[in-house]
Each structure stands twice: as C-alpha cells, then as structure tokens.
Amino acid sequence: EPEVTQTPSHQVTQMGQEVILRCVPISNHLYFYWYRQILGQKVEFLVSFYNNEISEKSEIFDDQFSVERPDGSNFTLKIRSTKLEDSAMYFCASSEEEREQFFGPGTRLTVL
Amino acid sequence: GDSVTQMEGPVTLSEEAFLTINCTYTATGYPSLFWYVQYPGEGLQLLLKATKADDKGSNKGFEATYRKETTSFHLEKGSVQVSDSAVYFCALIMDTGRRALTFGSGTRLQVQP
C-alpha cells in the first residue's frame, strides 16, 4: 500500500542552525501539507502546497519557514534559523483530493 | 474559529470493554469529520470519516456518527483489544475556505489484558 515517508526520523540541531525535513508524498497525490505537534499539545497546521505553490499557511508559518518541491517526488520543509520552541514532531501529509489526507510517520526535531 | 474538543485521557480499559471517546466540534459551516489514530512510534493513520450529517463512519470495529444537532462525532467500539492502545485524534476539515485539518488534543487509550 502506498505511504508517505519522512526523513530523518529524528533530527537534533543547535539553536540558530538551518534544518531541512524531507518527505516523499504518495506518488499520485497533488496536495501536500506540513503539520507539527509540540510535545503534549495539539497537532497544528503549518502549510499546504498545490501546483508548485503555497495554497494556505497558518500564523505559525512565518518567514523562518519555507517549503519546496525540488523534484517530482520530494517535498521539503526548511527552518532557516531554528529556535528552541521549534522542537516538535513534524508531520508531512498528502492527498489526492482536498479532504482525505495521508500522514507520514513524522520527524522529531530537537533544538538544543 | 473552528475547533475540536476531545475528552481528556488517558482512558484505561480492560480487554473486551466498551469504548467511547467523546468529540465535539465548533464550526461556522459544514465540516467533514475524521478520526485519526497514532500507534506508538508511528504517524497518524486515518481510522474513519463522515462527510455529512447522520453519516456513520466505520472501520476495524470502530464507529462514529456525525451528529449535527449535538455537533458531535463520538468514537465507539464494542470490544477493545490490547492492540487498540494508541492515541486517537478527532479532526475536522471545512467544505469551503481553509483546507487544513483542525485537530483535537488527542485521547490516549490504554487497554489492559
């Protein structure tokens, strides 16, 4: 069964460093998403991406964040200068239509 | 704005017990409703969904009915197993406007043998 994959599973970085989280969505899906979950809190929407551009973003998704689909398979989330409060589980999701989203296993980001 | 409220956990049950996890929502329009499950060390998996009032979603013995009059989407299972131990998230997505999922805070279920 097709699935969304994410790498790495765990990323540890120093405050102020740049990180890139990678996702491979399901191959025939057209809509891509990033969500995050700070430990013990709700899963929160960050950004959605369709047709090679951001279609929607939340208040959390500020100038420190960017997304890219560099080739036909990968979808990346870049955090330019990480802060302690960026420590969270980051989930990538994809969907064929705009409703039923399929999630990857997540990347745990730890900022020291 | 739109929001989802779930009962706090953990919910601890013995095997074969009946499960209910309450979920209510607030939305300005007509959302589609979902239950996602997160097993230990894994990502979010779609468990079931309902797209309009009175629809019943079901999967793996779990059921939830979209109740517009009470703005609820409670998750039920008649007989839980140890393998059902996980965190369950209720979520909604609107028909128009924002296309992102809005999640509840999650409810941890622990099933003991």
mmCIF file with all atom_site columns, C-alpha atoms in Angstrom:
data_model
loop_
_atom_site.group_PDB
_atom_site.id
_atom_site.type_symbol
_atom_site.label_atom_id
_atom_site.label_alt_id
_atom_site.label_comp_id
_atom_site.label_asym_id
_atom_site.label_entity_id
_atom_site.label_seq_id
_atom_site.pdbx_PDB_ins_code
_atom_site.Cartn_x
_atom_site.Cartn_y
_atom_site.Cartn_z
_atom_site.occupancy
_atom_site.B_iso_or_equiv
_atom_site.pdbx_formal_charge
_atom_site.auth_seq_id
_atom_site.auth_comp_id
_atom_site.auth_asym_id
_atom_site.auth_atom_id
_atom_site.pdbx_PDB_model_num
ATOM 1   C CA . GLU A 1 1   ? 0.000   0.000  0.000  1.00 0.00 ? 1   GLU A CA 1
ATOM 2   C CA . PRO A 1 2   ? 1.424   3.423  -0.906 1.00 0.00 ? 2   PRO A CA 1
ATOM 3   C CA . GLU A 1 3   ? 2.528   5.517  2.034  1.00 0.00 ? 3   GLU A CA 1
ATOM 4   C CA . VAL A 1 4   ? 4.053   8.861  2.879  1.00 0.00 ? 4   VAL A CA 1
ATOM 5   C CA . THR A 1 5   ? 7.645   8.612  4.047  1.00 0.00 ? 5   THR A CA 1
ATOM 6   C CA . GLN A 1 6   ? 9.712   11.124 6.001  1.00 0.00 ? 6   GLN A CA 1
ATOM 7   C CA . THR A 1 7   ? 13.392  11.505 6.739  1.00 0.00 ? 7   THR A CA 1
ATOM 8   C CA . PRO A 1 8   ? 15.090  11.720 9.092  1.00 0.00 ? 8   PRO A CA 1
ATOM 9   C CA . SER A 1 9   ? 13.038  10.161 11.860 1.00 0.00 ? 9   SER A CA 1
ATOM 10  C CA . HIS A 1 10  ? 14.889  12.251 14.427 1.00 0.00 ? 10  HIS A CA 1
ATOM 11  C CA . GLN A 1 11  ? 16.918  15.422 13.917 1.00 0.00 ? 11  GLN A CA 1
ATOM 12  C CA . VAL A 1 12  ? 18.927  17.130 16.619 1.00 0.00 ? 12  VAL A CA 1
ATOM 13  C CA . THR A 1 13  ? 20.243  20.610 15.909 1.00 0.00 ? 13  THR A CA 1
ATOM 14  C CA . GLN A 1 14  ? 21.691  23.626 17.640 1.00 0.00 ? 14  GLN A CA 1
ATOM 15  C CA . MET A 1 15  ? 19.654  26.795 18.030 1.00 0.00 ? 15  MET A CA 1
ATOM 16  C CA . GLY A 1 16  ? 20.178  29.103 15.058 1.00 0.00 ? 16  GLY A CA 1
ATOM 17  C CA . GLN A 1 17  ? 21.028  26.315 12.629 1.00 0.00 ? 17  GLN A CA 1
ATOM 18  C CA . GLU A 1 18  ? 19.081  25.562 9.481  1.00 0.00 ? 18  GLU A CA 1
ATOM 19  C CA . VAL A 1 19  ? 17.276  22.262 9.130  1.00 0.00 ? 19  VAL A CA 1
ATOM 20  C CA . ILE A 1 20  ? 15.574  20.614 6.188  1.00 0.00 ? 20  ILE A CA 1
ATOM 21  C CA . LEU A 1 21  ? 12.939  17.988 6.786  1.00 0.00 ? 21  LEU A CA 1
ATOM 22  C CA . ARG A 1 22  ? 12.158  15.719 3.882  1.00 0.00 ? 22  ARG A CA 1
ATOM 23  C CA . CYS A 1 23  ? 9.002   13.995 2.789  1.00 0.00 ? 23  CYS A CA 1
ATOM 24  C CA . VAL A 1 24  ? 8.074   11.746 -0.109 1.00 0.00 ? 24  VAL A CA 1
ATOM 25  C CA . PRO A 1 25  ? 4.309   12.001 -0.651 1.00 0.00 ? 25  PRO A CA 1
ATOM 26  C CA . ILE A 1 26  ? 2.199   9.309  -2.257 1.00 0.00 ? 26  ILE A CA 1
ATOM 27  C CA . SER A 1 27  ? 3.027   9.395  -5.934 1.00 0.00 ? 27  SER A CA 1
ATOM 28  C CA . ASN A 1 28  ? -0.323  10.345 -7.495 1.00 0.00 ? 28  ASN A CA 1
ATOM 29  C CA . HIS A 1 29  ? -1.223  12.906 -4.838 1.00 0.00 ? 29  HIS A CA 1
ATOM 30  C CA . LEU A 1 30  ? -1.402  16.571 -5.726 1.00 0.00 ? 30  LEU A CA 1
ATOM 31  C CA . TYR A 1 31  ? -1.862  18.310 -2.370 1.00 0.00 ? 31  TYR A CA 1
ATOM 32  C CA . PHE A 1 32  ? 0.884   18.398 0.242  1.00 0.00 ? 32  PHE A CA 1
ATOM 33  C CA . TYR A 1 33  ? 0.878   19.572 3.843  1.00 0.00 ? 33  TYR A CA 1
ATOM 34  C CA . TRP A 1 34  ? 3.071   20.091 6.863  1.00 0.00 ? 34  TRP A CA 1
ATOM 35  C CA . TYR A 1 35  ? 1.768   19.888 10.413 1.00 0.00 ? 35  TYR A CA 1
ATOM 36  C CA . ARG A 1 36  ? 3.583   19.939 13.717 1.00 0.00 ? 36  ARG A CA 1
ATOM 37  C CA . GLN A 1 37  ? 2.896   18.643 17.190 1.00 0.00 ? 37  GLN A CA 1
ATOM 38  C CA . ILE A 1 38  ? 4.713   20.136 20.144 1.00 0.00 ? 38  ILE A CA 1
ATOM 39  C CA . LEU A 1 39  ? 5.019   17.530 22.874 1.00 0.00 ? 39  LEU A CA 1
ATOM 40  C CA . GLY A 1 40  ? 1.772   17.200 24.757 1.00 0.00 ? 40  GLY A CA 1
ATOM 41  C CA . GLN A 1 41  ? -0.086  19.650 22.527 1.00 0.00 ? 41  GLN A CA 1
ATOM 42  C CA . LYS A 1 42  ? -2.405  19.525 19.541 1.00 0.00 ? 42  LYS A CA 1
ATOM 43  C CA . VAL A 1 43  ? -1.402  18.732 16.005 1.00 0.00 ? 43  VAL A CA 1
ATOM 44  C CA . GLU A 1 44  ? -1.225  22.138 14.285 1.00 0.00 ? 44  GLU A CA 1
ATOM 45  C CA . PHE A 1 45  ? -1.392  23.001 10.603 1.00 0.00 ? 45  PHE A CA 1
ATOM 46  C CA . LEU A 1 46  ? 1.602   24.805 9.134  1.00 0.00 ? 46  LEU A CA 1
ATOM 47  C CA . VAL A 1 47  ? 1.228   24.985 5.367  1.00 0.00 ? 47  VAL A CA 1
ATOM 48  C CA . SER A 1 48  ? -0.388  23.443 2.326  1.00 0.00 ? 48  SER A CA 1
ATOM 49  C CA . PHE A 1 49  ? 1.077   23.254 -1.158 1.00 0.00 ? 49  PHE A CA 1
ATOM 50  C CA . TYR A 1 50  ? -0.532  22.675 -4.513 1.00 0.00 ? 50  TYR A CA 1
ATOM 51  C CA . ASN A 1 51  ? 0.555   23.199 -8.085 1.00 0.00 ? 51  ASN A CA 1
ATOM 52  C CA . ASN A 1 52  ? 4.051   24.239 -7.004 1.00 0.00 ? 52  ASN A CA 1
ATOM 53  C CA . GLU A 1 53  ? 2.955   26.998 -4.718 1.00 0.00 ? 53  GLU A CA 1
ATOM 54  C CA . ILE A 1 54  ? 1.740   27.575 -1.184 1.00 0.00 ? 54  ILE A CA 1
ATOM 55  C CA . SER A 1 55  ? -2.046  27.480 -1.138 1.00 0.00 ? 55  SER A CA 1
ATOM 56  C CA . GLU A 1 56  ? -2.501  28.238 2.542  1.00 0.00 ? 56  GLU A CA 1
ATOM 57  C CA . LYS A 1 57  ? -0.390  28.845 5.621  1.00 0.00 ? 57  LYS A CA 1
ATOM 58  C CA . SER A 1 58  ? -1.007  29.360 9.304  1.00 0.00 ? 58  SER A CA 1
ATOM 59  C CA . GLU A 1 59  ? 0.209   32.091 11.622 1.00 0.00 ? 59  GLU A CA 1
ATOM 60  C CA . ILE A 1 60  ? 2.951   29.733 12.773 1.00 0.00 ? 60  ILE A CA 1
ATOM 61  C CA . PHE A 1 61  ? 4.448   29.589 9.280  1.00 0.00 ? 61  PHE A CA 1
ATOM 62  C CA . ASP A 1 62  ? 6.495   32.778 9.415  1.00 0.00 ? 62  ASP A CA 1
ATOM 63  C CA . ASP A 1 63  ? 9.499   33.900 7.397  1.00 0.00 ? 63  ASP A CA 1
ATOM 64  C CA . GLN A 1 64  ? 11.719  31.325 9.103  1.00 0.00 ? 64  GLN A CA 1
ATOM 65  C CA . PHE A 1 65  ? 9.860   28.564 7.317  1.00 0.00 ? 65  PHE A CA 1
ATOM 66  C CA . SER A 1 66  ? 9.823   27.650 3.662  1.00 0.00 ? 66  SER A CA 1
ATOM 67  C CA . VAL A 1 67  ? 8.633   24.712 1.598  1.00 0.00 ? 67  VAL A CA 1
ATOM 68  C CA . GLU A 1 68  ? 9.772   23.362 -1.699 1.00 0.00 ? 68  GLU A CA 1
ATOM 69  C CA . ARG A 1 69  ? 9.114   20.563 -4.107 1.00 0.00 ? 69  ARG A CA 1
ATOM 70  C CA . PRO A 1 70  ? 12.569  20.338 -5.660 1.00 0.00 ? 70  PRO A CA 1
ATOM 71  C CA . ASP A 1 71  ? 11.779  17.407 -7.920 1.00 0.00 ? 71  ASP A CA 1
ATOM 72  C CA . GLY A 1 72  ? 8.860   15.186 -8.813 1.00 0.00 ? 72  GLY A CA 1
ATOM 73  C CA . SER A 1 73  ? 8.920   13.205 -5.599 1.00 0.00 ? 73  SER A CA 1
ATOM 74  C CA . ASN A 1 74  ? 10.262  15.155 -2.614 1.00 0.00 ? 74  ASN A CA 1
ATOM 75  C CA . PHE A 1 75  ? 8.538   17.814 -0.536 1.00 0.00 ? 75  PHE A CA 1
ATOM 76  C CA . THR A 1 76  ? 10.710  19.657 1.967  1.00 0.00 ? 76  THR A CA 1
ATOM 77  C CA . LEU A 1 77  ? 10.249  21.937 4.940  1.00 0.00 ? 77  LEU A CA 1
ATOM 78  C CA . LYS A 1 78  ? 13.133  24.256 5.757  1.00 0.00 ? 78  LYS A CA 1
ATOM 79  C CA . ILE A 1 79  ? 13.527  26.108 9.004  1.00 0.00 ? 79  ILE A CA 1
ATOM 80  C CA . ARG A 1 80  ? 16.078  28.810 8.405  1.00 0.00 ? 80  ARG A CA 1
ATOM 81  C CA . SER A 1 81  ? 17.247  29.588 11.943 1.00 0.00 ? 81  SER A CA 1
ATOM 82  C CA . THR A 1 82  ? 15.861  27.182 14.482 1.00 0.00 ? 82  THR A CA 1
ATOM 83  C CA . LYS A 1 83  ? 14.608  28.274 17.870 1.00 0.00 ? 83  LYS A CA 1
ATOM 84  C CA . LEU A 1 84  ? 14.096  26.210 20.999 1.00 0.00 ? 84  LEU A CA 1
ATOM 85  C CA . GLU A 1 85  ? 10.341  26.434 20.516 1.00 0.00 ? 85  GLU A CA 1
ATOM 86  C CA . ASP A 1 86  ? 10.613  24.763 17.113 1.00 0.00 ? 86  ASP A CA 1
ATOM 87  C CA . SER A 1 87  ? 11.229  21.470 18.900 1.00 0.00 ? 87  SER A CA 1
ATOM 88  C CA . ALA A 1 88  ? 8.298   19.300 17.880 1.00 0.00 ? 88  ALA A CA 1
ATOM 89  C CA . MET A 1 89  ? 7.180   16.345 15.798 1.00 0.00 ? 89  MET A CA 1
ATOM 90  C CA . TYR A 1 90  ? 6.705   17.443 12.198 1.00 0.00 ? 90  TYR A CA 1
ATOM 91  C CA . PHE A 1 91  ? 4.255   15.520 10.056 1.00 0.00 ? 91  PHE A CA 1
ATOM 92  C CA . CYS A 1 92  ? 4.014   15.594 6.312  1.00 0.00 ? 92  CYS A CA 1
ATOM 93  C CA . ALA A 1 93  ? 0.730   14.664 4.646  1.00 0.00 ? 93  ALA A CA 1
ATOM 94  C CA . SER A 1 94  ? -0.542  14.339 1.117  1.00 0.00 ? 94  SER A CA 1
ATOM 95  C CA . SER A 1 95  ? -3.917  13.943 -0.525 1.00 0.00 ? 95  SER A CA 1
ATOM 96  C CA . GLU A 1 96  ? -5.340  13.183 -3.925 1.00 0.00 ? 96  GLU A CA 1
ATOM 97  C CA . GLU A 1 97  ? -8.348  15.343 -3.260 1.00 0.00 ? 97  GLU A CA 1
ATOM 98  C CA . GLU A 1 98  ? -8.518  18.099 -0.731 1.00 0.00 ? 98  GLU A CA 1
ATOM 99  C CA . ARG A 1 99  ? -10.064 16.172 2.139  1.00 0.00 ? 99  ARG A CA 1
ATOM 100 C CA . GLU A 1 100 ? -8.615  12.761 2.940  1.00 0.00 ? 100 GLU A CA 1
ATOM 101 C CA . GLN A 1 101 ? -5.048  13.364 3.990  1.00 0.00 ? 101 GLN A CA 1
ATOM 102 C CA . PHE A 1 102 ? -2.497  10.605 4.497  1.00 0.00 ? 102 PHE A CA 1
ATOM 103 C CA . PHE A 1 103 ? 0.237   11.223 7.026  1.00 0.00 ? 103 PHE A CA 1
ATOM 104 C CA . GLY A 1 104 ? 3.844   10.182 7.264  1.00 0.00 ? 104 GLY A CA 1
ATOM 105 C CA . PRO A 1 105 ? 5.438   8.818  10.439 1.00 0.00 ? 105 PRO A CA 1
ATOM 106 C CA . GLY A 1 106 ? 6.864   12.198 11.413 1.00 0.00 ? 106 GLY A CA 1
ATOM 107 C CA . THR A 1 107 ? 10.273  13.713 12.101 1.00 0.00 ? 107 THR A CA 1
ATOM 108 C CA . ARG A 1 108 ? 11.092  14.529 15.683 1.00 0.00 ? 108 ARG A CA 1
ATOM 109 C CA . LEU A 1 109 ? 13.067  17.786 15.735 1.00 0.00 ? 109 LEU A CA 1
ATOM 110 C CA . THR A 1 110 ? 15.022  18.611 18.855 1.00 0.00 ? 110 THR A CA 1
ATOM 111 C CA . VAL A 1 111 ? 16.590  22.069 19.075 1.00 0.00 ? 111 VAL A CA 1
ATOM 112 C CA . LEU A 1 112 ? 19.271  22.450 21.741 1.00 0.00 ? 112 LEU A CA 1
ATOM 113 C CA . GLY B 2 1   ? -12.659 29.892 14.592 1.00 0.00 ? 1   GLY B CA 1
ATOM 114 C CA . ASP B 2 2   ? -13.214 26.210 14.042 1.00 0.00 ? 2   ASP B CA 1
ATOM 115 C CA . SER B 2 3   ? -12.242 23.918 16.893 1.00 0.00 ? 3   SER B CA 1
ATOM 116 C CA . VAL B 2 4   ? -12.444 20.342 18.128 1.00 0.00 ? 4   VAL B CA 1
ATOM 117 C CA . THR B 2 5   ? -12.744 19.284 21.746 1.00 0.00 ? 5   THR B CA 1
ATOM 118 C CA . GLN B 2 6   ? -11.975 15.767 22.921 1.00 0.00 ? 6   GLN B CA 1
ATOM 119 C CA . MET B 2 7   ? -12.260 14.105 26.270 1.00 0.00 ? 7   MET B CA 1
ATOM 120 C CA . GLU B 2 8   ? -9.016  14.070 28.170 1.00 0.00 ? 8   GLU B CA 1
ATOM 121 C CA . GLY B 2 9   ? -7.144  10.863 28.663 1.00 0.00 ? 9   GLY B CA 1
ATOM 122 C CA . PRO B 2 10  ? -5.734  8.540  29.393 1.00 0.00 ? 10  PRO B CA 1
ATOM 123 C CA . VAL B 2 11  ? -8.651  6.191  29.084 1.00 0.00 ? 11  VAL B CA 1
ATOM 124 C CA . THR B 2 12  ? -7.789  2.848  30.637 1.00 0.00 ? 12  THR B CA 1
ATOM 125 C CA . LEU B 2 13  ? -9.949  -0.164 29.833 1.00 0.00 ? 13  LEU B CA 1
ATOM 126 C CA . SER B 2 14  ? -9.777  -3.899 30.181 1.00 0.00 ? 14  SER B CA 1
ATOM 127 C CA . GLU B 2 15  ? -9.786  -6.051 27.074 1.00 0.00 ? 15  GLU B CA 1
ATOM 128 C CA . GLU B 2 16  ? -13.291 -6.571 25.626 1.00 0.00 ? 16  GLU B CA 1
ATOM 129 C CA . ALA B 2 17  ? -14.675 -3.470 27.347 1.00 0.00 ? 17  ALA B CA 1
ATOM 130 C CA . PHE B 2 18  ? -16.846 -0.943 25.513 1.00 0.00 ? 18  PHE B CA 1
ATOM 131 C CA . LEU B 2 19  ? -15.111 2.207  24.375 1.00 0.00 ? 19  LEU B CA 1
ATOM 132 C CA . THR B 2 20  ? -16.447 5.721  23.926 1.00 0.00 ? 20  THR B CA 1
ATOM 133 C CA . ILE B 2 21  ? -14.228 8.708  23.222 1.00 0.00 ? 21  ILE B CA 1
ATOM 134 C CA . ASN B 2 22  ? -16.193 11.935 23.087 1.00 0.00 ? 22  ASN B CA 1
ATOM 135 C CA . CYS B 2 23  ? -15.588 14.545 20.428 1.00 0.00 ? 23  CYS B CA 1
ATOM 136 C CA . THR B 2 24  ? -17.477 17.765 19.837 1.00 0.00 ? 24  THR B CA 1
ATOM 137 C CA . TYR B 2 25  ? -16.778 20.474 17.333 1.00 0.00 ? 25  TYR B CA 1
ATOM 138 C CA . THR B 2 26  ? -17.406 24.123 16.641 1.00 0.00 ? 26  THR B CA 1
ATOM 139 C CA . ALA B 2 27  ? -17.562 25.211 13.027 1.00 0.00 ? 27  ALA B CA 1
ATOM 140 C CA . THR B 2 28  ? -19.125 28.013 11.060 1.00 0.00 ? 28  THR B CA 1
ATOM 141 C CA . GLY B 2 29  ? -20.045 25.804 8.119  1.00 0.00 ? 29  GLY B CA 1
ATOM 142 C CA . TYR B 2 30  ? -20.448 22.136 7.330  1.00 0.00 ? 30  TYR B CA 1
ATOM 143 C CA . PRO B 2 31  ? -17.283 20.212 8.078  1.00 0.00 ? 31  PRO B CA 1
ATOM 144 C CA . SER B 2 32  ? -16.198 16.725 7.238  1.00 0.00 ? 32  SER B CA 1
ATOM 145 C CA . LEU B 2 33  ? -15.183 14.833 10.358 1.00 0.00 ? 33  LEU B CA 1
ATOM 146 C CA . PHE B 2 34  ? -12.392 12.342 10.913 1.00 0.00 ? 34  PHE B CA 1
ATOM 147 C CA . TRP B 2 35  ? -10.847 10.097 13.499 1.00 0.00 ? 35  TRP B CA 1
ATOM 148 C CA . TYR B 2 36  ? -7.123  9.510  13.212 1.00 0.00 ? 36  TYR B CA 1
ATOM 149 C CA . VAL B 2 37  ? -5.147  7.011  15.279 1.00 0.00 ? 37  VAL B CA 1
ATOM 150 C CA . GLN B 2 38  ? -1.490  7.172  16.248 1.00 0.00 ? 38  GLN B CA 1
ATOM 151 C CA . TYR B 2 39  ? 0.085   3.916  17.389 1.00 0.00 ? 39  TYR B CA 1
ATOM 152 C CA . PRO B 2 40  ? 3.280   4.129  19.446 1.00 0.00 ? 40  PRO B CA 1
ATOM 153 C CA . GLY B 2 41  ? 6.191   5.296  17.310 1.00 0.00 ? 41  GLY B CA 1
ATOM 154 C CA . GLU B 2 42  ? 4.076   5.715  14.196 1.00 0.00 ? 42  GLU B CA 1
ATOM 155 C CA . GLY B 2 43  ? 2.383   8.504  12.275 1.00 0.00 ? 43  GLY B CA 1
ATOM 156 C CA . LEU B 2 44  ? -1.259  9.452  12.067 1.00 0.00 ? 44  LEU B CA 1
ATOM 157 C CA . GLN B 2 45  ? -3.497  6.944  10.317 1.00 0.00 ? 45  GLN B CA 1
ATOM 158 C CA . LEU B 2 46  ? -6.984  7.720  9.131  1.00 0.00 ? 46  LEU B CA 1
ATOM 159 C CA . LEU B 2 47  ? -9.356  5.485  11.068 1.00 0.00 ? 47  LEU B CA 1
ATOM 160 C CA . LEU B 2 48  ? -12.737 6.620  9.755  1.00 0.00 ? 48  LEU B CA 1
ATOM 161 C CA . LYS B 2 49  ? -14.568 9.603  8.371  1.00 0.00 ? 49  LYS B CA 1
ATOM 162 C CA . ALA B 2 50  ? -18.014 11.104 7.781  1.00 0.00 ? 50  ALA B CA 1
ATOM 163 C CA . THR B 2 51  ? -18.719 13.890 5.357  1.00 0.00 ? 51  THR B CA 1
ATOM 164 C CA . LYS B 2 52  ? -22.299 14.910 6.168  1.00 0.00 ? 52  LYS B CA 1
ATOM 165 C CA . ALA B 2 53  ? -24.840 14.870 8.957  1.00 0.00 ? 53  ALA B CA 1
ATOM 166 C CA . ASP B 2 54  ? -26.085 11.438 10.049 1.00 0.00 ? 54  ASP B CA 1
ATOM 167 C CA . ASP B 2 55  ? -23.313 9.647  8.174  1.00 0.00 ? 55  ASP B CA 1
ATOM 168 C CA . LYS B 2 56  ? -21.708 6.818  10.108 1.00 0.00 ? 56  LYS B CA 1
ATOM 169 C CA . GLY B 2 57  ? -18.043 6.114  9.568  1.00 0.00 ? 57  GLY B CA 1
ATOM 170 C CA . SER B 2 58  ? -16.747 2.683  10.481 1.00 0.00 ? 58  SER B CA 1
ATOM 171 C CA . ASN B 2 59  ? -13.517 0.727  10.295 1.00 0.00 ? 59  ASN B CA 1
ATOM 172 C CA . LYS B 2 60  ? -11.873 -2.110 12.260 1.00 0.00 ? 60  LYS B CA 1
ATOM 173 C CA . GLY B 2 61  ? -14.854 -2.333 14.607 1.00 0.00 ? 61  GLY B CA 1
ATOM 174 C CA . PHE B 2 62  ? -14.798 1.383  15.397 1.00 0.00 ? 62  PHE B CA 1
ATOM 175 C CA . GLU B 2 63  ? -17.785 3.586  14.588 1.00 0.00 ? 63  GLU B CA 1
ATOM 176 C CA . ALA B 2 64  ? -18.670 7.255  14.800 1.00 0.00 ? 64  ALA B CA 1
ATOM 177 C CA . THR B 2 65  ? -21.842 9.062  13.743 1.00 0.00 ? 65  THR B CA 1
ATOM 178 C CA . TYR B 2 66  ? -21.897 12.657 12.570 1.00 0.00 ? 66  TYR B CA 1
ATOM 179 C CA . ARG B 2 67  ? -24.480 14.381 14.765 1.00 0.00 ? 67  ARG B CA 1
ATOM 180 C CA . LYS B 2 68  ? -25.179 17.868 13.556 1.00 0.00 ? 68  LYS B CA 1
ATOM 181 C CA . GLU B 2 69  ? -27.745 18.617 16.267 1.00 0.00 ? 69  GLU B CA 1
ATOM 182 C CA . THR B 2 70  ? -25.215 17.974 19.038 1.00 0.00 ? 70  THR B CA 1
ATOM 183 C CA . THR B 2 71  ? -22.128 18.882 16.948 1.00 0.00 ? 71  THR B CA 1
ATOM 184 C CA . SER B 2 72  ? -20.569 15.604 17.975 1.00 0.00 ? 72  SER B CA 1
ATOM 185 C CA . PHE B 2 73  ? -18.635 12.727 16.452 1.00 0.00 ? 73  PHE B CA 1
ATOM 186 C CA . HIS B 2 74  ? -18.053 10.288 19.308 1.00 0.00 ? 74  HIS B CA 1
ATOM 187 C CA . LEU B 2 75  ? -15.863 7.262  18.656 1.00 0.00 ? 75  LEU B CA 1
ATOM 188 C CA . GLU B 2 76  ? -17.140 3.872  19.841 1.00 0.00 ? 76  GLU B CA 1
ATOM 189 C CA . LYS B 2 77  ? -16.035 0.271  19.799 1.00 0.00 ? 77  LYS B CA 1
ATOM 190 C CA . GLY B 2 78  ? -17.925 -2.611 21.281 1.00 0.00 ? 78  GLY B CA 1
ATOM 191 C CA . SER B 2 79  ? -14.980 -4.703 22.429 1.00 0.00 ? 79  SER B CA 1
ATOM 192 C CA . VAL B 2 80  ? -11.475 -3.246 22.615 1.00 0.00 ? 80  VAL B CA 1
ATOM 193 C CA . GLN B 2 81  ? -8.271  -5.228 22.266 1.00 0.00 ? 81  GLN B CA 1
ATOM 194 C CA . VAL B 2 82  ? -4.794  -4.607 23.641 1.00 0.00 ? 82  VAL B CA 1
ATOM 195 C CA . SER B 2 83  ? -3.726  -3.764 20.087 1.00 0.00 ? 83  SER B CA 1
ATOM 196 C CA . ASP B 2 84  ? -6.124  -0.784 20.104 1.00 0.00 ? 84  ASP B CA 1
ATOM 197 C CA . SER B 2 85  ? -3.875  1.003  22.594 1.00 0.00 ? 85  SER B CA 1
ATOM 198 C CA . ALA B 2 86  ? -2.969  4.254  20.861 1.00 0.00 ? 86  ALA B CA 1
ATOM 199 C CA . VAL B 2 87  ? -3.726  7.970  20.773 1.00 0.00 ? 87  VAL B CA 1
ATOM 200 C CA . TYR B 2 88  ? -6.954  8.890  18.976 1.00 0.00 ? 88  TYR B CA 1
ATOM 201 C CA . PHE B 2 89  ? -7.442  12.289 17.347 1.00 0.00 ? 89  PHE B CA 1
ATOM 202 C CA . CYS B 2 90  ? -10.723 13.781 16.244 1.00 0.00 ? 90  CYS B CA 1
ATOM 203 C CA . ALA B 2 91  ? -10.406 16.283 13.405 1.00 0.00 ? 91  ALA B CA 1
ATOM 204 C CA . LEU B 2 92  ? -12.454 18.362 11.013 1.00 0.00 ? 92  LEU B CA 1
ATOM 205 C CA . ILE B 2 93  ? -11.998 19.995 7.662  1.00 0.00 ? 93  ILE B CA 1
ATOM 206 C CA . MET B 2 94  ? -14.315 22.594 6.218  1.00 0.00 ? 94  MET B CA 1
ATOM 207 C CA . ASP B 2 95  ? -16.143 22.259 2.926  1.00 0.00 ? 95  ASP B CA 1
ATOM 208 C CA . THR B 2 96  ? -15.016 25.685 1.826  1.00 0.00 ? 96  THR B CA 1
ATOM 209 C CA . GLY B 2 97  ? -12.320 28.095 2.819  1.00 0.00 ? 97  GLY B CA 1
ATOM 210 C CA . ARG B 2 98  ? -9.497  26.625 4.863  1.00 0.00 ? 98  ARG B CA 1
ATOM 211 C CA . ARG B 2 99  ? -8.459  23.188 3.637  1.00 0.00 ? 99  ARG B CA 1
ATOM 212 C CA . ALA B 2 100 ? -6.309  22.258 6.609  1.00 0.00 ? 100 ALA B CA 1
ATOM 213 C CA . LEU B 2 101 ? -7.325  19.743 9.234  1.00 0.00 ? 101 LEU B CA 1
ATOM 214 C CA . THR B 2 102 ? -8.175  21.094 12.655 1.00 0.00 ? 102 THR B CA 1
ATOM 215 C CA . PHE B 2 103 ? -7.337  18.535 15.327 1.00 0.00 ? 103 PHE B CA 1
ATOM 216 C CA . GLY B 2 104 ? -8.474  17.883 18.830 1.00 0.00 ? 104 GLY B CA 1
ATOM 217 C CA . SER B 2 105 ? -5.875  17.397 21.536 1.00 0.00 ? 105 SER B CA 1
ATOM 218 C CA . GLY B 2 106 ? -5.917  13.603 21.291 1.00 0.00 ? 106 GLY B CA 1
ATOM 219 C CA . THR B 2 107 ? -7.037  10.938 23.736 1.00 0.00 ? 107 THR B CA 1
ATOM 220 C CA . ARG B 2 108 ? -4.681  8.183  24.831 1.00 0.00 ? 108 ARG B CA 1
ATOM 221 C CA . LEU B 2 109 ? -6.315  4.767  25.148 1.00 0.00 ? 109 LEU B CA 1
ATOM 222 C CA . GLN B 2 110 ? -4.643  2.060  27.200 1.00 0.00 ? 110 GLN B CA 1
ATOM 223 C CA . VAL B 2 111 ? -6.151  -1.410 27.021 1.00 0.00 ? 111 VAL B CA 1
ATOM 224 C CA . GLN B 2 112 ? -5.021  -3.886 29.633 1.00 0.00 ? 112 GLN B CA 1
ATOM 225 C CA . PRO B 2 113 ? -5.156  -7.664 29.159 1.00 0.00 ? 113 PRO B CA 1
#
